[in-house]
Short mmCIF file of C-alpha atoms in Angstrom, two decimals:
data_model
loop_
_atom_site.label_atom_id
_atom_site.label_comp_id
_atom_site.label_asym_id
_atom_site.label_seq_id
_atom_site.Cartn_x
_atom_site.Cartn_y
_atom_site.Cartn_z
CA MET Y 11 21.84 -6.79 22.83
CA ASN Y 12 20.51 -9.03 20.10
CA GLN Y 13 17.10 -7.88 21.26
CA LYS Y 14 18.24 -4.18 20.52
CA LYS Y 15 20.08 -5.33 16.90
CA SER Y 16 16.77 -7.50 16.09
CA ILE Y 17 14.39 -4.25 16.38
CA LYS Y 18 17.51 -2.02 14.13
CA ASN Y 19 17.65 -4.41 11.90
CA ILE Y 20 13.20 -3.74 11.40
CA ILE Y 21 14.12 0.20 11.03
CA MET Y 22 16.84 -0.29 8.74
CA HIS Y 23 15.32 -3.04 6.13
CA GLY Y 24 11.93 -1.34 7.06
CA GLY Y 25 13.07 2.22 6.22
CA ILE Y 26 14.92 0.72 3.10
CA LEU Y 27 11.59 -0.62 1.65
CA ALA Y 28 10.20 2.65 2.87
CA MET Y 29 12.54 4.53 1.14
CA ALA Y 30 11.73 2.42 -1.97
CA GLY Y 31 8.39 3.28 -1.24
CA ILE Y 32 8.30 6.72 -1.22
CA PHE Y 33 10.56 7.21 -4.43
CA VAL Y 34 8.29 4.52 -5.73
CA ARG Y 35 5.08 6.72 -5.17
CA ILE Y 36 7.27 9.90 -6.01
CA ILE Y 37 7.81 8.76 -9.50
CA GLY Y 38 4.24 7.44 -9.50
CA LEU Y 39 3.16 11.06 -8.15
CA VAL Y 40 5.27 12.77 -11.05
CA TYR Y 41 4.12 10.17 -14.10
CA ARG Y 42 0.68 10.70 -13.39
CA ILE Y 43 0.49 14.75 -14.10
CA PRO Y 44 1.50 14.21 -17.71
CA MET Y 45 -0.64 10.87 -17.99
CA VAL Y 46 -3.36 13.28 -16.87
CA ASN Y 47 -2.97 15.81 -19.05
CA ILE Y 48 -2.58 13.70 -21.97
CA ILE Y 49 -5.41 11.27 -21.26
CA GLY Y 50 -7.83 13.37 -19.61
CA ALA Y 51 -9.27 13.47 -16.49
CA GLU Y 52 -12.51 11.52 -17.79
CA ALA Y 53 -10.24 8.44 -18.80
CA ASN Y 54 -7.97 9.05 -15.53
CA GLY Y 55 -11.17 8.60 -14.00
CA ILE Y 56 -12.04 5.13 -15.82
CA TYR Y 57 -8.47 4.75 -14.99
CA GLY Y 58 -8.55 5.01 -11.31
CA ALA Y 59 -11.61 2.76 -11.53
CA ALA Y 60 -10.22 0.23 -13.33
CA PHE Y 61 -7.33 -0.34 -10.93
CA ASN Y 62 -9.85 -0.62 -7.58
CA VAL Y 63 -11.31 -4.13 -9.97
CA TYR Y 64 -7.90 -4.57 -10.85
CA ASN Y 65 -6.85 -5.13 -7.52
CA ILE Y 66 -9.65 -6.42 -5.86
CA MET Y 67 -8.30 -9.77 -8.09
CA LEU Y 68 -5.14 -9.14 -6.90
CA VAL Y 69 -5.96 -9.39 -3.56
CA LEU Y 70 -8.15 -12.71 -4.06
CA SER Y 71 -5.59 -14.39 -6.18
CA SER Y 72 -2.18 -13.44 -4.72
CA TYR Y 73 -1.93 -10.72 -2.42
CA GLY Y 74 -1.42 -12.60 0.99
CA LEU Y 75 1.13 -14.93 -0.77
CA PRO Y 76 4.67 -11.97 -0.44
CA MET Y 77 3.39 -11.85 3.38
CA ALA Y 78 2.96 -15.77 3.66
CA VAL Y 79 6.18 -17.20 1.35
CA SER Y 80 7.94 -14.11 4.20
CA LYS Y 81 6.28 -15.64 7.27
CA LEU Y 82 6.67 -19.35 6.67
CA ILE Y 83 10.28 -19.25 5.01
CA SER Y 84 11.29 -16.54 8.04
CA GLY Y 85 9.96 -19.69 10.62
CA ARG Y 86 11.98 -22.19 9.58
CA LEU Y 87 14.92 -20.84 8.57
CA ALA Y 88 14.89 -19.32 12.47
CA ASN Y 89 15.81 -23.06 13.24
CA HIS Y 90 17.67 -23.92 9.92
CA ARG Y 91 15.86 -25.86 8.47
CA TYR Y 92 16.39 -24.64 5.05
CA ARG Y 93 15.42 -27.10 3.14
CA ASP Y 94 12.13 -27.36 4.43
CA ALA Y 95 11.95 -23.17 3.30
CA ARG Y 96 13.52 -24.47 -0.47
CA LYS Y 97 9.93 -26.59 -0.50
CA ILE Y 98 7.92 -23.58 0.59
CA PHE Y 99 8.96 -21.72 -1.85
CA ILE Y 100 8.47 -24.55 -4.70
CA SER Y 101 5.18 -25.13 -3.69
CA SER Y 102 4.54 -20.80 -3.68
CA VAL Y 103 5.65 -20.64 -7.25
CA THR Y 104 3.08 -22.98 -7.72
CA VAL Y 105 0.63 -21.38 -6.01
CA SER Y 106 1.32 -18.25 -7.78
CA VAL Y 107 0.83 -19.60 -11.02
CA CYS Y 108 -2.13 -21.67 -10.54
CA THR Y 109 -4.33 -18.47 -8.69
CA GLY Y 110 -2.41 -15.84 -10.90
CA GLY Y 111 -3.23 -17.67 -13.92
CA THR Y 112 -7.13 -18.04 -12.78
CA ALA Y 113 -7.52 -14.49 -11.88
CA ALA Y 114 -5.86 -13.26 -14.87
CA LEU Y 115 -8.39 -15.18 -16.87
CA ILE Y 116 -11.38 -14.60 -15.24
CA LEU Y 117 -10.48 -10.62 -15.74
CA TYR Y 118 -9.47 -10.42 -19.48
CA PHE Y 119 -12.60 -13.03 -20.12
CA GLY Y 120 -15.06 -10.99 -17.74
CA ALA Y 121 -14.14 -7.43 -18.59
CA ASP Y 122 -17.39 -6.66 -20.55
CA PHE Y 123 -19.52 -8.21 -18.30
CA ILE Y 124 -17.79 -6.24 -15.59
CA GLU Y 125 -18.82 -3.22 -17.15
CA LYS Y 126 -22.27 -3.71 -17.94
CA HIS Y 127 -23.48 -4.97 -15.21
CA PHE Y 128 -21.45 -2.81 -12.24
CA TYR Y 129 -19.91 0.13 -14.47
CA SER Y 130 -22.51 1.22 -16.65
CA ALA Y 131 -21.10 5.30 -15.27
CA TYR Y 132 -17.41 4.09 -16.49
CA SER Y 133 -18.15 3.69 -20.48
CA GLY Y 134 -15.08 1.69 -21.84
CA ILE Y 135 -13.47 0.57 -18.75
CA ALA Y 136 -13.12 -3.52 -20.41
CA LEU Y 137 -10.43 -1.61 -22.66
CA PRO Y 138 -7.90 -0.85 -19.73
CA LEU Y 139 -9.52 -3.99 -17.24
CA ARG Y 140 -8.19 -6.14 -20.58
CA VAL Y 141 -4.91 -5.07 -20.15
CA LEU Y 142 -4.38 -5.49 -16.55
CA ALA Y 143 -5.43 -8.91 -16.70
CA PRO Y 144 -2.10 -10.54 -17.45
CA THR Y 145 -0.74 -8.16 -14.97
CA ILE Y 146 -2.18 -10.19 -12.11
CA PHE Y 147 -0.19 -13.29 -13.23
CA ILE Y 148 2.85 -11.70 -13.54
CA VAL Y 149 2.33 -10.02 -10.13
CA SER Y 150 1.29 -13.15 -8.56
CA VAL Y 151 4.82 -14.76 -9.55
CA LEU Y 152 6.78 -11.26 -8.40
CA GLY Y 153 5.39 -11.70 -5.07
CA VAL Y 154 6.88 -15.52 -4.31
CA PHE Y 155 10.15 -13.84 -5.20
CA ARG Y 156 9.66 -11.02 -2.92
CA GLY Y 157 8.55 -13.02 0.22
CA PHE Y 158 11.33 -15.45 -0.57
CA TYR Y 159 14.06 -13.02 0.24
CA GLN Y 160 11.75 -11.18 2.95
CA GLY Y 161 11.72 -14.23 4.87
CA GLN Y 162 15.62 -14.07 4.97
CA GLY Y 163 15.73 -10.67 6.49
CA THR Y 164 16.68 -8.37 3.73
CA THR Y 165 14.31 -6.23 1.62
CA ILE Y 166 16.93 -4.78 -0.63
CA PRO Y 167 15.84 -7.04 -3.54
CA THR Y 168 12.06 -6.16 -3.68
CA ALA Y 169 12.78 -2.52 -2.44
CA ILE Y 170 15.79 -2.52 -5.84
CA SER Y 171 12.15 -4.34 -7.86
CA GLN Y 172 10.20 -2.19 -6.79
CA LEU Y 173 12.06 1.21 -8.44
CA ILE Y 174 12.57 -0.45 -11.43
CA GLU Y 175 8.97 -1.88 -12.01
CA GLN Y 176 8.41 2.04 -11.65
CA ILE Y 177 9.99 4.18 -13.57
CA VAL Y 178 9.27 1.08 -16.33
CA ASN Y 179 5.63 1.59 -15.71
CA ALA Y 180 6.21 5.77 -15.82
CA VAL Y 181 7.68 5.46 -19.24
CA VAL Y 182 5.20 2.94 -21.04
CA SER Y 183 2.25 4.52 -19.08
CA ILE Y 184 2.77 8.25 -20.65
CA ALA Y 185 3.82 6.96 -23.93
CA ALA Y 186 0.90 4.30 -24.43
CA GLY Y 187 -1.25 6.75 -23.37
CA ALA Y 188 -0.16 9.27 -25.80
CA PHE Y 189 -0.32 6.47 -28.39
CA LEU Y 190 -3.66 5.40 -27.95
CA VAL Y 191 -5.07 8.86 -27.47
CA ARG Y 192 -4.21 9.62 -31.04
CA ALA Y 193 -4.59 6.31 -32.82
CA TYR Y 194 -8.41 6.63 -31.45
CA LYS Y 195 -9.01 10.11 -31.51
CA GLY Y 196 -12.53 10.06 -32.95
CA SER Y 197 -13.50 7.11 -31.26
CA ALA Y 198 -16.57 7.22 -28.67
CA LYS Y 199 -14.15 5.11 -26.33
CA VAL Y 200 -11.27 7.41 -27.04
CA ASP Y 201 -11.33 7.94 -23.01
CA GLY Y 202 -11.26 3.79 -22.20
CA TYR Y 203 -7.93 3.63 -24.93
CA GLY Y 204 -6.61 6.38 -22.96
CA ALA Y 205 -7.24 4.69 -20.02
CA ALA Y 206 -5.79 1.15 -21.18
CA GLY Y 207 -2.62 2.78 -22.17
CA GLY Y 208 -2.19 4.57 -18.60
CA THR Y 209 -2.77 0.96 -17.42
CA MET Y 210 0.03 -0.76 -20.23
CA GLY Y 211 2.85 0.69 -18.07
CA THR Y 212 1.93 -1.61 -15.23
CA ALA Y 213 2.22 -4.75 -16.99
CA PHE Y 214 5.48 -3.72 -18.42
CA GLY Y 215 6.85 -2.54 -15.17
CA ALA Y 216 5.58 -5.21 -13.35
CA PHE Y 217 7.25 -8.08 -16.18
CA PHE Y 218 10.75 -6.01 -15.77
CA GLY Y 219 10.35 -5.93 -12.08
CA LEU Y 220 10.16 -9.79 -11.75
CA THR Y 221 13.08 -10.17 -14.55
CA PHE Y 222 15.12 -8.72 -12.40
CA LEU Y 223 14.77 -10.91 -9.39
CA LEU Y 224 14.42 -13.88 -11.50
CA ILE Y 225 18.35 -12.87 -12.85
CA LEU Y 226 19.59 -12.27 -8.87
CA PHE Y 227 17.62 -15.23 -8.01
CA ILE Y 228 19.80 -17.45 -10.13
CA VAL Y 229 22.87 -16.02 -9.31
CA TYR Y 230 21.83 -16.49 -5.40
CA TYR Y 231 20.47 -19.91 -6.37
CA PRO Y 232 23.94 -22.01 -5.71
CA THR Y 233 24.47 -20.34 -2.44
CA PHE Y 234 21.17 -21.57 -0.81
CA THR Y 235 21.54 -24.83 -2.41
CA ARG Y 236 24.83 -25.10 -0.32
CA ARG Y 237 23.20 -24.00 2.64
CA VAL Y 238 20.33 -26.94 1.76
CA LYS Y 239 22.50 -29.67 1.74
CA ARG Y 240 24.25 -28.75 4.83
CA ASP Y 241 20.67 -28.24 6.88
CA ILE Y 242 20.33 -31.10 9.22
CA TYR Y 243 17.55 -29.98 11.06
CA SER Y 244 14.67 -30.09 8.05
CA VAL Y 245 12.00 -32.54 8.86
CA ASP Y 246 11.46 -32.96 5.26
CA GLU Y 247 7.54 -31.86 5.28
CA PRO Y 248 5.60 -33.63 2.93
CA TYR Y 249 4.16 -31.18 -0.18
CA LYS Y 250 0.05 -31.76 1.05
CA ASN Y 251 1.17 -29.71 4.70
CA ILE Y 252 3.20 -27.45 2.95
CA TYR Y 253 0.63 -26.85 0.49
CA LYS Y 254 -1.95 -26.54 3.15
CA ASP Y 255 0.28 -24.37 5.50
CA ILE Y 256 0.65 -21.94 2.74
CA ILE Y 257 -3.19 -21.66 1.60
CA PHE Y 258 -3.78 -21.37 5.40
CA THR Y 259 -1.78 -18.36 5.28
CA MET Y 260 -2.76 -17.02 2.49
CA ILE Y 261 -6.66 -16.61 3.40
CA PRO Y 262 -7.16 -14.30 6.35
CA ILE Y 263 -4.05 -12.15 4.92
CA ILE Y 264 -6.57 -12.05 1.30
CA ILE Y 265 -9.46 -11.38 2.84
CA GLY Y 266 -8.09 -9.07 5.58
CA GLN Y 267 -7.23 -6.91 2.34
CA THR Y 268 -9.69 -8.18 0.35
CA PHE Y 269 -12.53 -5.91 3.12
CA TYR Y 270 -10.34 -2.80 2.57
CA GLN Y 271 -10.03 -3.05 -1.41
CA ILE Y 272 -13.59 -3.82 -1.85
CA SER Y 273 -14.43 -0.53 0.19
CA ALA Y 274 -13.05 1.71 -3.07
CA LEU Y 275 -14.68 -1.21 -5.01
CA ILE Y 276 -18.12 -0.57 -3.62
CA ASP Y 277 -17.83 2.95 -3.06
CA ASP Y 278 -16.80 3.35 -6.63
CA VAL Y 279 -20.34 1.77 -7.61
CA LEU Y 280 -21.97 3.00 -4.73
CA TYR Y 281 -21.33 6.31 -6.20
CA GLY Y 282 -21.66 6.02 -9.54
CA LYS Y 283 -25.33 4.83 -9.41
CA LEU Y 284 -26.55 6.76 -6.31
CA MET Y 285 -24.71 10.15 -8.03
CA THR Y 286 -26.20 9.12 -11.12
CA SER Y 287 -30.11 9.00 -9.95
CA ALA Y 288 -29.40 12.23 -8.42
CA GLY Y 289 -28.89 13.78 -11.44
CA MET Y 290 -25.01 13.77 -11.64
CA THR Y 291 -24.30 13.14 -15.66
CA SER Y 292 -21.38 10.38 -16.17
CA SER Y 293 -18.65 13.16 -17.13
CA GLU Y 294 -19.28 14.60 -13.50
CA ILE Y 295 -19.03 10.86 -11.87
CA LYS Y 296 -15.89 10.08 -13.43
CA THR Y 297 -14.05 13.69 -13.24
CA SER Y 298 -14.84 13.47 -9.67
CA ILE Y 299 -13.85 9.89 -9.27
CA GLY Y 300 -10.65 10.58 -10.88
CA ASN Y 301 -9.66 14.34 -9.26
CA PHE Y 302 -9.80 11.37 -5.73
CA ASN Y 303 -8.01 9.04 -7.12
CA SER Y 304 -5.40 11.54 -8.15
CA SER Y 305 -5.45 13.99 -5.43
CA TYR Y 306 -6.94 12.22 -2.15
CA VAL Y 307 -5.35 8.75 -3.18
CA ILE Y 308 -1.87 9.50 -4.79
CA LEU Y 309 -0.53 12.25 -2.03
CA THR Y 310 -2.07 10.12 0.92
CA GLY Y 311 -0.89 6.52 -0.94
CA VAL Y 312 2.99 8.11 -0.19
CA VAL Y 313 3.03 8.16 3.30
CA MET Y 314 0.76 5.32 3.66
CA GLY Y 315 3.66 3.42 1.57
CA VAL Y 316 6.45 3.83 4.80
CA ALA Y 317 3.48 1.66 6.93
CA SER Y 318 3.11 -0.63 4.57
CA ALA Y 319 6.87 -1.56 3.79
CA MET Y 320 7.82 -1.16 8.05
CA SER Y 321 5.28 -4.03 8.54
CA ALA Y 322 6.66 -6.29 5.43
CA SER Y 323 9.73 -5.76 7.49
CA LEU Y 324 8.11 -6.72 10.76
CA LEU Y 325 6.57 -9.40 9.90
CA PRO Y 326 9.05 -12.22 9.68
CA SER Y 327 10.70 -10.58 12.75
CA ILE Y 328 8.03 -11.29 15.28
CA VAL Y 329 7.81 -14.46 13.47
CA ALA Y 330 11.54 -15.83 14.49
CA SER Y 331 10.73 -13.78 18.24
CA LYS Y 332 7.27 -16.06 18.59
CA GLU Y 333 9.60 -19.14 17.57
CA LYS Y 334 11.42 -18.41 20.28
CA GLN Y 335 8.82 -17.02 22.87
CA GLU Y 336 10.68 -13.71 23.27
CA TYR Y 337 7.34 -11.60 23.80
CA SER Y 338 9.11 -8.86 25.20
CA THR Y 339 11.21 -8.77 22.25
CA ILE Y 340 7.60 -8.33 20.76
CA ARG Y 341 6.26 -5.72 22.26
CA GLU Y 342 9.39 -3.63 21.86
CA LYS Y 343 9.44 -4.36 18.17
CA ILE Y 344 5.51 -3.18 17.50
CA SER Y 345 6.42 -0.19 19.61
CA ALA Y 346 9.48 0.92 17.73
CA THR Y 347 7.66 0.19 14.44
CA ILE Y 348 4.56 2.40 15.50
CA GLY Y 349 6.99 5.26 16.93
CA ALA Y 350 8.68 5.01 13.48
CA ASN Y 351 5.76 5.24 11.40
CA MET Y 352 4.25 8.00 13.54
CA PHE Y 353 7.75 9.99 13.04
CA ILE Y 354 6.71 10.24 9.47
CA ALA Y 355 2.86 10.28 9.45
CA MET Y 356 2.42 12.97 11.62
CA PRO Y 357 3.96 15.72 10.13
CA SER Y 358 2.79 14.40 6.73
CA PHE Y 359 -0.73 14.30 8.14
CA VAL Y 360 -0.82 17.89 9.03
CA GLY Y 361 1.59 19.09 6.03
CA LEU Y 362 -1.46 17.72 3.39
CA VAL Y 363 -3.80 19.78 5.64
CA VAL Y 364 -1.80 22.75 5.32
CA LEU Y 365 -0.60 22.57 1.87
CA GLY Y 366 -2.74 20.25 0.38
CA LYS Y 367 -4.69 22.96 -2.31
CA PRO Y 368 -1.79 24.51 -3.74
CA MET Y 369 0.15 20.59 -4.07
CA VAL Y 370 -3.16 19.90 -6.10
CA GLN Y 371 -3.32 23.25 -8.10
CA LEU Y 372 0.54 22.56 -8.95
CA LEU Y 373 0.26 19.02 -9.79
CA PHE Y 374 -2.88 18.23 -10.90
CA SER Y 375 -4.12 21.42 -12.88
CA ARG Y 376 -6.73 19.55 -14.58
CA TYR Y 377 -9.01 19.14 -11.37
CA ASP Y 378 -10.91 21.59 -9.41
CA SER Y 379 -8.00 22.06 -6.67
CA ASP Y 380 -10.51 23.49 -4.23
CA GLN Y 381 -12.44 20.24 -4.76
CA GLY Y 382 -8.57 18.67 -3.95
CA GLY Y 383 -8.07 20.93 -1.00
CA MET Y 384 -10.95 20.58 0.27
CA MET Y 385 -10.54 16.53 0.60
CA LEU Y 386 -6.74 16.13 2.10
CA LYS Y 387 -8.30 18.36 4.94
CA ILE Y 388 -11.00 16.28 5.65
CA GLY Y 389 -9.24 12.87 5.23
CA ALA Y 390 -5.40 13.37 5.65
CA ILE Y 391 -5.87 11.72 8.90
CA ALA Y 392 -6.17 8.30 7.15
CA VAL Y 393 -2.55 8.27 7.14
CA VAL Y 394 -2.00 8.13 11.01
CA PHE Y 395 -4.89 5.80 11.33
CA TYR Y 396 -4.07 3.94 8.34
CA THR Y 397 -0.29 3.37 9.59
CA ILE Y 398 -1.34 2.03 12.95
CA SER Y 399 -4.24 -0.50 11.83
CA THR Y 400 -1.39 -1.87 8.82
CA VAL Y 401 1.62 -2.42 11.41
CA THR Y 402 -0.44 -3.60 14.53
CA SER Y 403 -2.27 -6.10 11.87
CA SER Y 404 1.67 -7.29 10.33
CA ALA Y 405 1.53 -7.65 14.14
CA LEU Y 406 -1.07 -10.04 14.80
CA GLN Y 407 -0.21 -12.14 11.29
CA GLY Y 408 3.12 -12.66 13.10
CA ILE Y 409 2.29 -13.95 16.19
CA ASP Y 410 -0.17 -16.87 14.25
CA LYS Y 411 -3.56 -14.46 15.33
CA MET Y 412 -4.15 -14.69 11.56
CA ASN Y 413 -8.11 -14.12 11.57
CA ILE Y 414 -8.18 -11.54 13.79
CA PRO Y 415 -7.43 -8.74 11.82
CA VAL Y 416 -9.79 -10.62 9.28
CA ILE Y 417 -12.80 -10.10 12.26
CA HIS Y 418 -12.02 -6.57 12.76
CA SER Y 419 -11.79 -5.53 8.73
CA CYS Y 420 -14.91 -7.35 8.53
CA ILE Y 421 -16.72 -5.29 11.32
CA SER Y 422 -15.08 -2.15 9.51
CA LEU Y 423 -16.30 -3.03 5.99
CA ILE Y 424 -20.11 -3.38 7.61
CA VAL Y 425 -19.81 0.17 9.15
CA HIS Y 426 -17.68 1.78 6.46
CA ILE Y 427 -20.73 0.51 3.80
CA VAL Y 428 -23.32 1.86 5.96
CA LEU Y 429 -21.27 5.25 6.87
CA VAL Y 430 -21.04 5.88 2.70
CA PHE Y 431 -24.27 4.98 1.53
CA GLY Y 432 -26.30 7.33 4.50
CA LEU Y 433 -23.80 9.83 3.57
CA LEU Y 434 -24.61 10.12 -0.44
CA LYS Y 435 -27.90 8.78 0.14
CA PHE Y 436 -29.21 11.04 2.27
CA THR Y 437 -26.52 14.32 2.09
CA ASN Y 438 -25.19 17.10 -0.27
CA LEU Y 439 -21.33 15.91 0.73
CA GLY Y 440 -20.75 14.02 -2.87
CA ILE Y 441 -17.58 13.13 -3.06
CA TYR Y 442 -16.67 13.85 0.43
CA ALA Y 443 -18.10 11.21 1.37
CA ILE Y 444 -15.97 8.83 0.05
CA VAL Y 445 -13.22 10.68 1.56
CA ILE Y 446 -14.73 10.46 4.90
CA GLY Y 447 -15.31 6.72 4.61
CA ASN Y 448 -12.26 6.43 3.07
CA ALA Y 449 -10.76 8.04 6.13
CA THR Y 450 -12.91 6.06 9.04
CA PHE Y 451 -12.28 2.58 7.40
CA PRO Y 452 -8.96 1.67 9.40
CA ILE Y 453 -10.22 3.32 12.77
CA VAL Y 454 -12.23 -0.11 14.08
CA VAL Y 455 -9.23 -1.56 12.77
CA LEU Y 456 -6.77 0.09 14.62
CA VAL Y 457 -9.00 -0.05 18.02
CA LEU Y 458 -9.46 -3.62 17.80
CA ASN Y 459 -6.34 -4.52 17.11
CA LEU Y 460 -4.68 -2.98 19.78
CA VAL Y 461 -7.19 -4.47 22.07
CA SER Y 462 -6.21 -7.72 20.68
CA LEU Y 463 -2.53 -7.35 20.94
CA ASN Y 464 -2.90 -6.28 24.57
CA LYS Y 465 -4.41 -9.46 25.25
CA TYR Y 466 -2.47 -12.09 23.61
CA VAL Y 467 1.13 -10.37 24.06
CA GLY Y 468 0.61 -7.89 26.81
CA TYR Y 469 1.17 -5.02 24.08
CA THR Y 470 -0.39 -1.30 25.53
CA GLN Y 471 0.51 1.54 24.05
CA GLU Y 472 2.22 4.22 25.40
CA TYR Y 473 1.32 7.65 23.81
CA ILE Y 474 3.31 10.81 24.76
CA LYS Y 475 6.39 9.97 22.75
CA THR Y 476 4.87 7.61 19.91
CA PHE Y 477 1.71 10.35 19.48
CA LEU Y 478 1.39 14.23 21.41
CA ILE Y 479 5.34 14.74 20.91
CA PRO Y 480 5.48 14.14 17.31
CA MET Y 481 1.76 15.55 17.05
CA VAL Y 482 2.65 19.13 18.87
CA CYS Y 483 6.12 19.23 17.00
CA SER Y 484 3.94 18.56 13.43
CA VAL Y 485 1.21 21.56 14.04
CA PHE Y 486 3.93 24.20 14.96
CA MET Y 487 5.53 23.03 11.53
CA GLY Y 488 1.89 23.36 10.25
CA VAL Y 489 1.78 26.73 11.81
CA VAL Y 490 5.22 27.54 10.51
CA THR Y 491 4.60 26.17 7.08
CA ALA Y 492 1.58 28.22 6.09
CA LEU Y 493 2.53 31.48 7.22
CA THR Y 494 6.29 30.77 5.55
CA TYR Y 495 3.79 29.83 2.18
CA LYS Y 496 1.14 33.03 2.28
CA ILE Y 497 4.29 35.71 3.17
CA PHE Y 498 6.40 34.03 -0.17
CA HIS Y 499 3.14 33.90 -2.09
CA ILE Y 500 2.07 37.24 -1.71
CA ILE Y 501 5.67 38.41 -2.22
CA SER Y 502 6.52 36.07 -5.41
CA GLY Y 503 2.69 36.09 -6.89
CA HIS Y 504 3.77 32.23 -7.79
CA ASN Y 505 2.76 29.14 -6.27
CA ILE Y 506 5.46 26.78 -6.93
CA VAL Y 507 7.76 29.36 -5.74
CA ALA Y 508 5.83 29.52 -2.69
CA LEU Y 509 5.64 25.59 -1.98
CA PHE Y 510 9.31 25.43 -2.50
CA PHE Y 511 10.23 27.88 0.92
CA ALA Y 512 6.94 26.30 2.80
CA PHE Y 513 8.10 22.57 2.34
CA ILE Y 514 12.49 24.27 3.22
CA MET Y 515 10.60 25.80 6.67
CA ALA Y 516 7.77 22.42 7.25
CA ALA Y 517 11.52 20.06 7.57
CA VAL Y 518 13.51 22.99 9.63
CA SER Y 519 10.85 23.26 11.59
CA TYR Y 520 9.64 19.69 12.42
CA PHE Y 521 13.02 18.60 12.37
CA GLY Y 522 14.43 21.49 14.60
CA THR Y 523 11.91 21.12 17.44
CA ILE Y 524 12.23 17.18 17.42
CA PHE Y 525 15.91 17.63 18.19
CA ILE Y 526 15.12 20.26 21.27
CA CYS Y 527 12.85 17.41 22.33
CA LYS Y 528 15.65 14.47 22.06
CA LYS Y 529 17.89 17.05 23.89
CA LYS Y 530 15.71 17.70 26.60
CA ASN Y 531 14.91 14.20 26.83
CA LEU Y 532 11.04 14.49 25.86
CA TYR Y 533 11.57 12.32 22.79
#
């Protein structure tokens, strides 16, 4: 009974975080539409490239902190060691201030160097990089508080803070982007200023998200302190050992994610340099990268956020089961989490393939919808691969095999660089080479992760209910959706009307077939 309850808690809290993540990405999708129209396609290309640099700096400085704090605190609380958990929290805040502050300073003062030597095809990128620099510090501290709550088995504070963060981000990004584009209309770097306005929302959003969690912490801290005072199980770990635990837990997580994030940065640099040598103009490069970051990255990112949320919920639960040596429970938790993700990822993949072009046409009118739609046809399968690789990496981290996902990501990165360079250099695929590289990166990781999980916890992936049934239902949904879109587009002549009815029929056909499969005990 406790085992079933534990699995339900993972799905419930993962679901809460996933729903918040979906709303966050929907808000992100909605505000990017007017923002792109305000700052322009080229500025959006700079914005996307700047975020890739920001992401790699964020990963290097503090990405592993939320997961490390969550993992270490959940391990102590599983044994009722509240005093040791408090020490981990205090030490983690110190680490976040040091690493986040250092990365912020490096990015701020190194922005011109980065533009000159790596992003010469993205003129003006130094401006948004300087705006993003202090955001790294804020997000670093913010991550510790999110990890603190997730380590106690609740994702609600994280979910609410993410919603606050994104709402503020949306409002400020649009307002600041519009203001700076008008203010610097005659400047040669107007695109850089437009991108800088868009990135201001990220900074303000993170600040308000952190403010919410700080207020919540002040309210909750007396309760936590009472538990600390009643604690009779803690061993009063020395701070030296705690710092060592934090660092050695962070490093593998950081390195593993760095390989994934650096692939995007390498893609930008390779694309900029190789396409320039092939005769493409700077304007064309920035526009196509902007289309990739909008039409492809944002739309696939909505689904990928679900996997990240489920993994954040899975990690502390796996740690707790590992502490009790409950390997059968670990296997069930992994299977349930992958199954829950596939329930969403499979129809999303098919939906993006079928409705990709009209969605891009509706949402990103500044961009080539034929190109955007083709990107999604080629690369939407990434949502399935990414989902499994994310969940399985989190499971390996939860059973203290921290270095395994790192090794797998390193292998995948090497394959990725060779593949993308070859496609850009020796084919005419252009931006589609970046899409193919993005879609194939998680494949190597997920295959190797599954092999490792089988070796360490005896996990064997079930295929019929997890993959085949959702895929069959999704394909049926895809056929119904495509026909519905075409019929209503012919009748109304309007893209938005056809999409509206296509979405309704997508939901009815998918959930209807899943319901039938459940009735027949197939799912």
